[in-house]
Amino acid sequence: MNEKEIAEIRRRFRPDKGNLTHLCGCYVNEKGEIIAQFDQSLLMTPQEETEQILANLRRTLSGTLGKNLIDIAFSTAQVVDSEEHRLLMALKDSQLKDEAVLQAFFQRVIHAVSMDGNYMILLTYDQYDVPYRSQDGERQDDASSEVFSYILCSICPVKMTKPALSYYHADQMLHNLKLDWIVAPPELGFLFPAFDDRSTNLYNALYYTRNPSESHEAFVSAVFCTEIPMPAAEQKEAFQEILEDALAGECSYEVVQAVYDEINGLIEEHKANKEEEPLLISKHTVKGVLKSCAVPEEQVERYSETYDARFGVDAELSPRNLIDRKLALRTPDVTIQVNPERSDLIETRIINGARYILIRAEDGVEVNGVEIRISNQEKNEKSL
């Protein structure tokens, strides 16, 4: 799914846009026991509460593609005949009304989820009359191309409110607010099936994790019986290690800067062109940069081989997962943040046998918010 398709489904989770009629789920305690189960009609729920419920569910479709939102692909064999795919299809086809199917799903999730404290498993079902769009992108609401039926699952922690004071007008005094349990935003969840090319794709699901560094592999394995792609944080760390290991003595600031400038340039170009499909790059993108920096062929090939070993042969990755948008230079005692567009202001140099990071500074130099001047004398002394 691309960003536009996700946004289109996310808009369904608004009282005036969607057709969601009920929400079902269960309340699980810290021992993994179901202590309550419910099926709540949203048609009978006050508007303010309905808006809060939908806003919480909508978060399961939020975040960055490739980091918080990850495409999960089923194999053909799974779609044809597998327990995990049959269960998801049964949830969807029954419109969450088959009690035995619900119980089977709840138990599968409970056995896989590792969460401190209580939590809720929330499920909702929707049928979306997908408006037809002509080739020029014009939407025709009175012409439907198909009906997209799907389920959304959200796993939400239930947390105790913090102690707080409140003013009570009745006796004109401050009192402690009553402590209570509240449903927090979802930690993880998924949409099934996927809405690819604005159409039903039973071979895919869209998986959500609030924290990209926590992939909840046990949950993914239990619900989808597949391996989750490498988390974004691990991708970045692996990419950094590959560059450092492969380049060895050629890993200079200039080479790393060129790699980051190239990747940032691709991100900005993709954004400017407003392309719908997510941007992906392969090992060949960075290989071209390394060759342009006159990195020896042996080290370029080492980078290629290490890339294949860590990510898979010819793997394509989201560039947003590989680099930080801001360039950062760190020593054990100093950290320098650099605007990626002005990485040319930085250079490295050896002066009298000592290694230096040099920053060209003109106007607007501040120290802890205090603007300072760099005099000619200071410049001359520091150049010695």
Coordinates of N, CA and C in Angstrom, one line a residue, residues 258-275 277-282 284-286 289 317-320 322-323 325:
A258 N 29.1 12.1 0.5 CA 28.5 11.9 -0.8 C 27.4 10.8 -0.8
V259 N 27.6 9.8 -0.1 CA 26.5 8.7 0.0 C 25.2 9.3 0.6
Y260 N 25.4 10.1 1.7 CA 24.2 10.7 2.4 C 23.6 11.7 1.5
D261 N 24.4 12.5 0.8 CA 23.8 13.6 -0.1 C 23.0 12.9 -1.2
E262 N 23.5 11.8 -1.8 CA 22.8 11.1 -2.9 C 21.5 10.6 -2.4
I263 N 21.5 9.9 -1.2 CA 20.2 9.4 -0.7 C 19.2 10.5 -0.3
N264 N 19.7 11.5 0.3 CA 18.8 12.6 0.7 C 18.3 13.3 -0.6
G265 N 19.1 13.4 -1.6 CA 18.6 14.0 -2.9 C 17.5 13.1 -3.5
L266 N 17.6 11.8 -3.4 CA 16.6 10.9 -3.9 C 15.3 11.1 -3.1
I267 N 15.4 11.3 -1.8 CA 14.2 11.5 -1.0 C 13.5 12.8 -1.3
E268 N 14.3 13.8 -1.5 CA 13.7 15.1 -1.8 C 13.1 15.1 -3.2
E269 N 13.7 14.5 -4.1 CA 13.2 14.4 -5.5 C 11.9 13.6 -5.5
H270 N 11.8 12.5 -4.8 CA 10.6 11.7 -4.7 C 9.5 12.5 -4.1
K271 N 9.8 13.3 -3.0 CA 8.8 14.2 -2.4 C 8.3 15.3 -3.3
A272 N 9.2 15.9 -4.0 CA 8.9 17.0 -4.9 C 8.0 16.5 -6.1
N273 N 8.3 15.3 -6.5 CA 7.5 14.7 -7.7 C 6.1 14.2 -7.2
K274 N 5.9 14.1 -5.9 CA 4.7 13.6 -5.3 C 4.3 12.3 -5.9
E275 N 5.3 11.4 -5.9 CA 5.1 10.1 -6.4 C 4.3 9.2 -5.4
E277 N 4.0 5.8 -5.2 CA 4.7 4.6 -4.7 C 5.8 4.9 -3.8
P278 N 6.0 4.1 -2.7 CA 7.1 4.4 -1.8 C 8.5 4.3 -2.5
L279 N 9.4 5.1 -2.1 CA 10.7 5.2 -2.7 C 11.6 4.0 -2.1
L280 N 12.2 3.3 -3.0 CA 13.1 2.2 -2.6 C 14.4 2.3 -3.4
I281 N 15.5 1.9 -2.7 CA 16.8 1.9 -3.4 C 17.4 0.6 -3.2
S282 N 18.3 0.3 -4.1 CA 19.0 -1.0 -4.1 C 20.5 -0.7 -3.8
H284 N 22.8 -0.9 -5.8 CA 23.5 -0.3 -6.9 C 23.5 1.2 -6.8
T285 N 22.5 1.8 -6.1 CA 22.5 3.2 -5.8 C 23.8 3.7 -5.2
V286 N 24.1 3.0 -4.1 CA 25.3 3.4 -3.3 C 26.6 3.0 -4.0
V289 N 27.7 5.7 -6.2 CA 28.3 6.9 -5.5 C 29.8 6.5 -5.1
L317 N 15.4 -1.3 -0.3 CA 15.1 -0.7 1.1 C 14.6 0.7 1.0
S318 N 13.9 1.1 2.0 CA 13.4 2.5 2.0 C 14.6 3.4 2.5
P319 N 15.0 4.4 1.7 CA 16.1 5.2 2.1 C 15.9 5.9 3.4
R320 N 14.7 6.2 3.8 CA 14.4 6.8 5.1 C 14.8 6.0 6.3
L322 N 17.5 4.2 6.3 CA 19.0 4.0 6.2 C 19.8 5.1 6.8
I323 N 19.2 6.3 6.7 CA 20.0 7.5 7.2 C 19.1 8.4 8.0
R325 N 17.8 12.3 8.7 CA 17.7 13.4 7.8 C 18.7 14.5 8.1

